[in-house]
Coordinates of C-alpha atoms and ligand atoms in Angstrom, one line a residue:
X337 CA 21.9 -7.3 15.1
X338 CA 19.8 -5.7 17.8
X339 CA 16.6 -4.7 15.9
X340 CA 13.5 -6.9 16.0
X341 CA 12.3 -7.7 12.5
X342 CA 8.7 -6.7 11.7
X343 CA 7.6 -9.8 9.9
X344 CA 5.3 -8.6 7.1
X345 CA 4.5 -12.2 5.9
X346 CA 3.2 -13.2 9.3
X347 CA 1.2 -10.0 9.7
X348 CA -0.2 -10.5 6.1
X349 CA -1.3 -14.0 7.1
X350 CA -3.0 -12.6 10.3
X351 CA -4.9 -10.0 8.2
X352 CA -5.9 -12.6 5.6
X353 CA -7.2 -14.9 8.3
X354 CA -9.2 -12.0 9.8
X355 CA -10.6 -11.1 6.3
X356 CA -11.6 -14.8 5.7
X357 CA -13.5 -14.8 9.0
X358 CA -15.2 -11.4 8.2
X359 CA -16.1 -12.5 4.6
X360 CA -17.7 -15.7 6.0
X361 CA -19.6 -13.8 8.8
X362 CA -21.0 -11.2 6.3
X363 CA -22.1 -13.8 3.8
X364 CA -25.6 -14.2 5.1
X365 CA -26.1 -10.5 5.6
X366 CA -24.9 -8.9 2.3
X367 CA -24.3 -10.1 -1.3
X368 CA -21.0 -11.8 -2.1
X369 CA -18.0 -9.5 -2.1
X370 CA -16.4 -9.1 -5.5
X371 CA -13.3 -7.3 -6.8
X372 CA -13.0 -6.3 -10.4
X373 CA -9.6 -5.6 -11.8
X374 CA -9.4 -3.6 -15.0
X375 CA -6.3 -3.5 -17.1
X376 CA -5.8 -1.5 -20.3
X377 CA -3.3 -2.7 -23.0
X378 CA -0.5 -5.3 -22.7
X379 CA 1.7 -5.1 -19.6
X380 CA 3.6 -8.3 -18.4
X381 CA 4.0 -6.9 -14.9
X382 CA 0.2 -6.2 -14.6
X383 CA -0.5 -9.7 -15.8
X384 CA 1.5 -11.2 -13.0
X385 CA 0.1 -8.8 -10.5
X386 CA -3.5 -9.7 -11.6
X387 CA -2.8 -13.4 -11.2
X388 CA -1.5 -12.8 -7.7
X389 CA -4.5 -10.6 -6.9
X390 CA -6.9 -13.4 -8.0
X391 CA -5.1 -16.0 -6.0
X392 CA -5.1 -13.9 -2.8
X393 CA -8.8 -12.7 -3.2
X394 CA -10.1 -16.2 -3.9
X395 CA -8.0 -17.5 -1.0
X396 CA -10.1 -15.5 1.5
X397 CA -13.5 -16.1 -0.2
X398 CA -13.6 -12.9 -2.3
X399 CA -14.8 -13.3 -5.9
X400 CA -12.4 -11.9 -8.5
X401 CA -13.1 -10.8 -12.1
X402 CA -10.5 -9.6 -14.5
X403 CA -11.5 -7.3 -17.4
X404 CA -9.0 -6.5 -20.1
X405 CA -9.6 -3.5 -22.3
X406 CA -7.8 -2.8 -25.6
X407 CA -4.8 -0.5 -25.5
X408 CA -6.5 1.7 -28.1
X409 CA -9.6 2.3 -25.9
X410 CA -10.4 6.0 -25.8
X411 CA -10.4 7.6 -22.3
X412 CA -14.1 8.4 -22.4
X413 CA -14.9 4.8 -23.2
X414 CA -12.8 3.5 -20.2
X415 CA -14.5 6.2 -18.0
X416 CA -17.9 5.0 -19.1
X417 CA -17.0 1.4 -18.3
X418 CA -15.8 2.4 -14.8
X419 CA -19.1 4.3 -14.2
X420 CA -21.0 1.1 -15.3
X421 CA -19.0 -0.8 -12.7
X422 CA -20.0 1.8 -10.1
X423 CA -23.6 1.2 -10.9
X424 CA -23.3 -2.6 -10.9
X425 CA -24.5 -3.8 -7.4
X426 CA -22.6 -7.1 -7.8
X427 CA -19.3 -5.3 -7.9
X428 CA -17.8 -4.4 -4.4
X429 CA -14.4 -3.0 -5.4
X430 CA -12.6 -1.8 -8.5
X431 CA -8.9 -1.8 -9.2
X432 CA -7.6 0.1 -12.2
X433 CA -4.2 -1.4 -13.0
X434 CA -1.3 1.0 -13.6
X435 CA 0.6 2.0 -15.6
X436 CA -2.0 2.9 -18.2
X437 CA -1.0 3.3 -21.8
X438 CA 0.5 6.7 -22.7
X439 CA -2.1 9.3 -23.5
X440 CA -4.5 8.2 -20.8
X441 CA -4.9 10.4 -17.7
X442 CA -4.5 8.0 -14.8
X443 CA -5.7 10.4 -12.1
X444 CA -8.8 11.5 -14.1
X445 CA -9.7 7.9 -14.7
X446 CA -9.1 6.8 -11.0
X447 CA -11.3 9.6 -9.9
X448 CA -14.2 8.0 -11.8
X449 CA -14.2 5.1 -9.4
X450 CA -16.9 5.6 -6.8
X451 CA -15.3 6.5 -3.4
X452 CA -17.0 3.5 -1.8
X453 CA -15.6 1.1 -4.4
X454 CA -12.2 2.6 -4.5
X455 CA -10.3 -0.2 -2.8
X456 CA -6.9 1.3 -3.6
X457 CA -7.9 4.5 -1.8
X458 CA -6.9 6.7 -4.7
X459 CA -10.0 8.8 -5.2
X460 CA -9.3 12.4 -3.9
X461 CA -12.5 12.0 -1.8
X462 CA -10.9 9.2 0.1
X463 CA -7.7 11.3 0.7
X464 CA -10.1 14.0 2.0
X465 CA -11.6 11.6 4.5
X466 CA -8.1 10.8 5.8
X467 CA -7.3 14.5 6.2
X468 CA -10.5 15.2 8.2
X469 CA -9.7 12.2 10.5
X470 CA -12.5 9.9 9.2
X471 CA -10.5 7.5 7.0
X472 CA -12.6 5.0 5.0
X473 CA -10.7 3.5 2.1
X474 CA -7.0 4.2 2.6
X475 CA -4.2 3.6 0.1
X476 CA -3.1 0.0 0.8
X477 CA 0.7 0.7 1.3
X478 CA 0.0 3.6 3.6
X479 CA -2.4 1.5 5.8
X480 CA 0.0 -1.4 5.7
X481 CA 2.8 0.8 7.0
X482 CA 0.6 2.0 9.9
X483 CA -0.4 -1.6 10.6
X484 CA 3.3 -2.6 10.9
X485 CA 3.9 0.3 13.3
X486 CA 0.9 -0.8 15.5
X487 CA 2.1 -4.4 15.4
X488 CA 5.0 -3.4 17.6
X489 CA 2.5 -2.8 20.4
X490 CA 3.8 0.8 20.9
X491 CA 1.2 3.6 20.9
X492 CA 1.8 6.2 18.2
X493 CA 0.2 8.9 20.5
X494 CA 2.9 11.4 21.4
X495 CA 5.5 9.7 19.2
X496 CA 7.9 11.8 17.2
X497 CA 7.7 10.4 13.7
X498 CA 9.2 11.3 10.3
X499 CA 7.9 10.3 6.9
X500 CA 10.5 10.5 4.1
X501 CA 8.7 10.8 0.8
X502 CA 5.5 12.9 0.2
X503 CA 3.8 11.1 -2.7
X504 CA 0.0 11.1 -2.8
X505 CA -0.2 7.3 -2.7
X506 CA 2.3 6.6 0.2
X507 CA 4.0 9.4 2.1
X508 CA 1.1 11.9 2.4
X509 CA -1.5 9.4 3.6
X510 CA 1.0 7.9 6.1
X511 CA 1.7 11.4 7.5
X512 CA -2.1 12.2 7.9
X513 CA -2.8 8.8 9.5
X514 CA 0.0 9.4 12.0
X515 CA -1.5 12.9 12.8
X516 CA -4.9 11.2 13.3
X517 CA -3.2 8.9 15.8
X518 CA -1.7 12.0 17.5
X519 CA 1.9 11.5 16.6
X520 CA 4.0 14.5 16.0
X521 CA 4.9 14.3 12.3
X522 CA 7.8 15.7 10.2
X523 CA 7.6 15.1 6.4
X524 CA 10.8 15.1 4.3
X525 CA 11.1 15.1 0.6
X526 CA 13.4 15.6 -2.3
X527 CA 14.1 19.2 -1.4
X528 CA 14.8 18.5 2.3
X529 CA 18.3 19.9 3.0
X530 CA 19.6 17.7 5.8
X531 CA 17.7 14.5 6.1
X532 CA 19.7 13.1 9.1
X533 CA 18.8 16.2 11.1
X534 CA 15.1 15.2 10.8
X535 CA 15.6 11.5 11.5
X536 CA 18.1 11.3 14.3
X537 CA 15.8 12.1 17.1
X538 CA 12.7 10.3 15.8
X539 CA 10.8 7.4 17.5
X540 CA 9.4 6.1 14.2
X541 CA 10.9 6.5 10.7
X542 CA 8.9 5.7 7.5
X543 CA 10.9 5.8 4.2
X544 CA 9.1 5.7 0.8
X545 CA 11.5 7.2 -1.7
X546 CA 13.0 4.5 -4.1
X547 CA 16.7 5.2 -3.2
X548 CA 18.7 2.2 -1.9
X549 CA 20.8 3.1 1.2
X550 CA 19.2 6.5 1.7
X551 CA 18.8 5.9 5.5
X552 CA 21.7 4.5 7.4
X553 CA 22.1 3.4 11.0
X554 CA 23.9 6.6 12.0
X555 CA 20.8 8.6 11.0
X556 CA 18.6 6.7 13.5
X557 CA 17.8 7.1 17.2
X558 CA 18.6 3.9 19.1
X559 CA 15.4 1.8 19.5
X560 CA 13.5 3.6 16.6
X561 CA 10.8 1.8 14.7
X562 CA 11.8 1.8 11.0
X563 CA 9.3 1.0 8.3
X564 CA 11.1 0.7 4.9
X565 CA 8.6 1.0 2.0
X566 CA 11.1 1.4 -0.8
X567 CA 11.5 -1.3 -3.5
X568 CA 14.7 -1.1 -5.5
X569 CA 16.4 -3.6 -7.8
X570 CA 20.2 -3.6 -7.3
X571 CA 23.0 -5.8 -8.7
X572 CA 23.9 -8.9 -6.7
X573 CA 27.6 -8.8 -5.8
X574 CA 30.1 -11.5 -4.7
X575 CA 32.2 -11.3 -1.5
X576 CA 34.8 -9.1 -3.4
X577 CA 32.1 -6.6 -4.4
X578 CA 32.0 -7.7 -8.1
X579 CA 28.7 -8.1 -9.9
X580 CA 27.3 -11.6 -10.4
X581 CA 25.9 -12.8 -13.7
X582 CA 23.4 -15.6 -14.6
X583 CA 23.9 -18.3 -17.2
X584 CA 22.7 -16.0 -20.0
X585 CA 25.2 -13.3 -19.0
X586 CA 22.7 -10.9 -17.5
X587 CA 23.6 -9.2 -14.2
X588 CA 21.9 -10.9 -11.2
X589 CA 19.6 -8.6 -9.3
X590 CA 18.1 -8.5 -5.8
X591 CA 15.4 -6.4 -4.2
X592 CA 16.3 -4.0 -1.4
X593 CA 14.6 -1.2 0.4
X594 CA 15.6 2.4 1.0
X595 CA 17.2 1.6 4.4
X596 CA 20.7 0.3 4.7
X597 CA 19.7 -2.9 6.5
X598 CA 23.2 -3.8 7.9
X599 CA 23.8 -0.5 9.8
X600 CA 20.1 0.2 10.6
X601 CA 19.6 -3.2 12.2
X602 CA 22.4 -2.3 14.7
X603 CA 20.5 0.8 15.9
X604 CA 16.8 0.4 15.3
X605 CA 14.5 -1.3 17.8
X606 CA 12.1 -2.6 15.1
X607 CA 12.8 -2.8 11.4
X608 CA 10.9 -4.1 8.4
X609 CA 12.9 -6.3 6.0
X610 CA 12.7 -5.9 2.2
X611 CA 11.4 -8.2 0.8
X612 CA 9.0 -9.6 3.4
X613 CA 8.0 -6.4 5.2
X614 CA 5.6 -3.8 3.8
X615 CA 4.9 -5.7 0.6
X616 CA 2.9 -8.7 1.9
X617 CA 0.9 -6.5 4.3
X618 CA 0.0 -4.2 1.3
X619 CA -1.3 -7.2 -0.6
X620 CA -3.4 -8.3 2.4
X621 CA -4.6 -4.8 2.9
X622 CA -6.3 -4.7 -0.6
X623 CA -8.4 -7.6 0.7
X624 CA -9.3 -5.9 4.0
X625 CA -10.2 -2.8 1.9
X626 CA -12.6 -4.9 -0.1
X627 CA -14.4 -5.8 3.2
X628 CA -14.4 -2.1 4.2
X629 CA -15.9 -1.3 0.8
X630 CA -18.6 -3.9 1.3
X631 CA -19.3 -2.4 4.8
X632 CA -19.5 1.2 3.3
X633 CA -22.0 0.0 0.6
X634 CA -24.2 -1.7 3.2
X635 CA -24.0 0.9 6.0
X636 CA -27.8 0.6 6.4
X637 CA -27.7 -3.1 7.4
X638 CA -24.2 -3.1 9.0
X639 CA -23.9 0.4 10.6
X640 CA -21.2 3.0 10.1
X641 CA -17.6 1.8 9.5
X642 CA -15.3 2.5 12.5
X643 CA -11.6 3.2 12.5
X644 CA -11.0 0.0 14.5
X645 CA -12.7 -2.0 11.7
X646 CA -10.4 -0.3 9.1
X647 CA -7.1 -0.7 10.8
Ligands
LIG978 P1 7.3 8.7 -5.8 O1 8.4 8.7 -6.8 O2 5.9 9.1 -6.2 O3 7.8 9.6 -4.6 C1 9.1 9.6 -4.1 C2 9.2 10.6 -3.0 O4 10.5 10.6 -2.5 C3 8.9 12.0 -3.3 O5 8.1 12.6 -2.3 C4 10.2 12.7 -3.4 O6 10.1 14.1 -3.0 C5 11.0 11.9 -2.3 N1 12.4 11.9 -2.5 C6 13.1 11.8 -3.7 N2 14.5 11.8 -3.4 C7 14.6 12.1 -2.1 C8 15.7 12.3 -1.2 N3 16.9 12.2 -1.7 N4 15.5 12.5 0.1 C9 14.2 12.5 0.6 N5 13.1 12.4 -0.2 C10 13.3 12.1 -1.5 O7 7.4 7.2 -5.2 P2 6.2 6.4 -4.4 O8 5.2 5.9 -5.4 O9 5.8 7.1 -3.2 O10 7.1 5.1 -4.0 C11 8.3 5.3 -3.2 C12 9.0 4.0 -3.0 O11 8.1 3.0 -2.4 C13 9.4 3.3 -4.3 O12 10.6 2.6 -4.1 C14 8.3 2.3 -4.6 O13 8.7 1.2 -5.4 C15 7.9 1.9 -3.2 N6 6.5 1.4 -3.1 C16 6.4 0.3 -2.3 C17 5.1 -0.3 -2.1 C18 5.0 -1.5 -1.3 O14 3.9 -2.1 -1.3 N7 6.0 -1.9 -0.6 C19 4.0 0.4 -2.7 C20 4.2 1.6 -3.4 C21 5.5 2.1 -3.6

């Protein structure tokens, strides 16, 4: 293997340590920072995610409140509740857990969260701030991906970069952040005809699709920085390529990204592993976004938020 691994767990720890120091230093200037996580209906995946959010928030000194709403809650009632949280000065940041029960309009509800409390960066106003080059609250995975790029020490200015995937939550914000950093950016998506043609000469490759093995070593420029955002469950195989089963007879699974790690690691200069790459940095970025939210809500005491504070 020639690629240097970009260790997301280590970078996640560095971000959490920084957030811990910032929370402590802001404590005597502004009210305590508090995240409120709202989930609607029953969802085992959300329950685990919320437990982890609580642990990571409390670990850096951020208060955490979980509010559970009934699956049958009408949309206008949920919207009213979010507007109340917007008005509540003790609440710094609001997370609306997805997926919402069928029948509820996720985007409409997310847009109710005040842009300054939108710690997941999903309000269209926050996307607009990224587009005009004044990012405030940035979607966590997009900011995490840029942080991993910057952690290589190489300047994005003048880099040729490609972003594969153009979702609102990941691909598009990464592309605009790269433009803000003066990289030359190509964006590929499901209708792109020849993906390799767009990746082969790029200094940095971001992949957020959800297709294991989409990007292979022969599609990369030697020395490229590769940030693999994809999360895919695939069957675990034995040495002969046969699926493995657990004691209950269920197929064993493992998590992989969108990049074929074996071949890519022979060509790339830097590569994020999956798991242990973008994921832990994304979790830590929700916490740093909570600090950014606090700074935005207390601009008068603390001054305008700068890009250096965000990234
Ligand atoms: P999405 O389904 O909203 O978007 C997928 C994108 O991939 C679309 O832009 C689509 O056009 C593009 N695409 C589909 N097939 C393609 C192909 N063959 N070639 C090129 N592009 C293609 O997904 P998303 O929410 O952006 O998530 C993408 C991946 O990132 C998923 O695997 C998801 O689990 C993962 N993800 C990871 C994190 C994290 O913290 N690591 C966070 C969010 C999402």
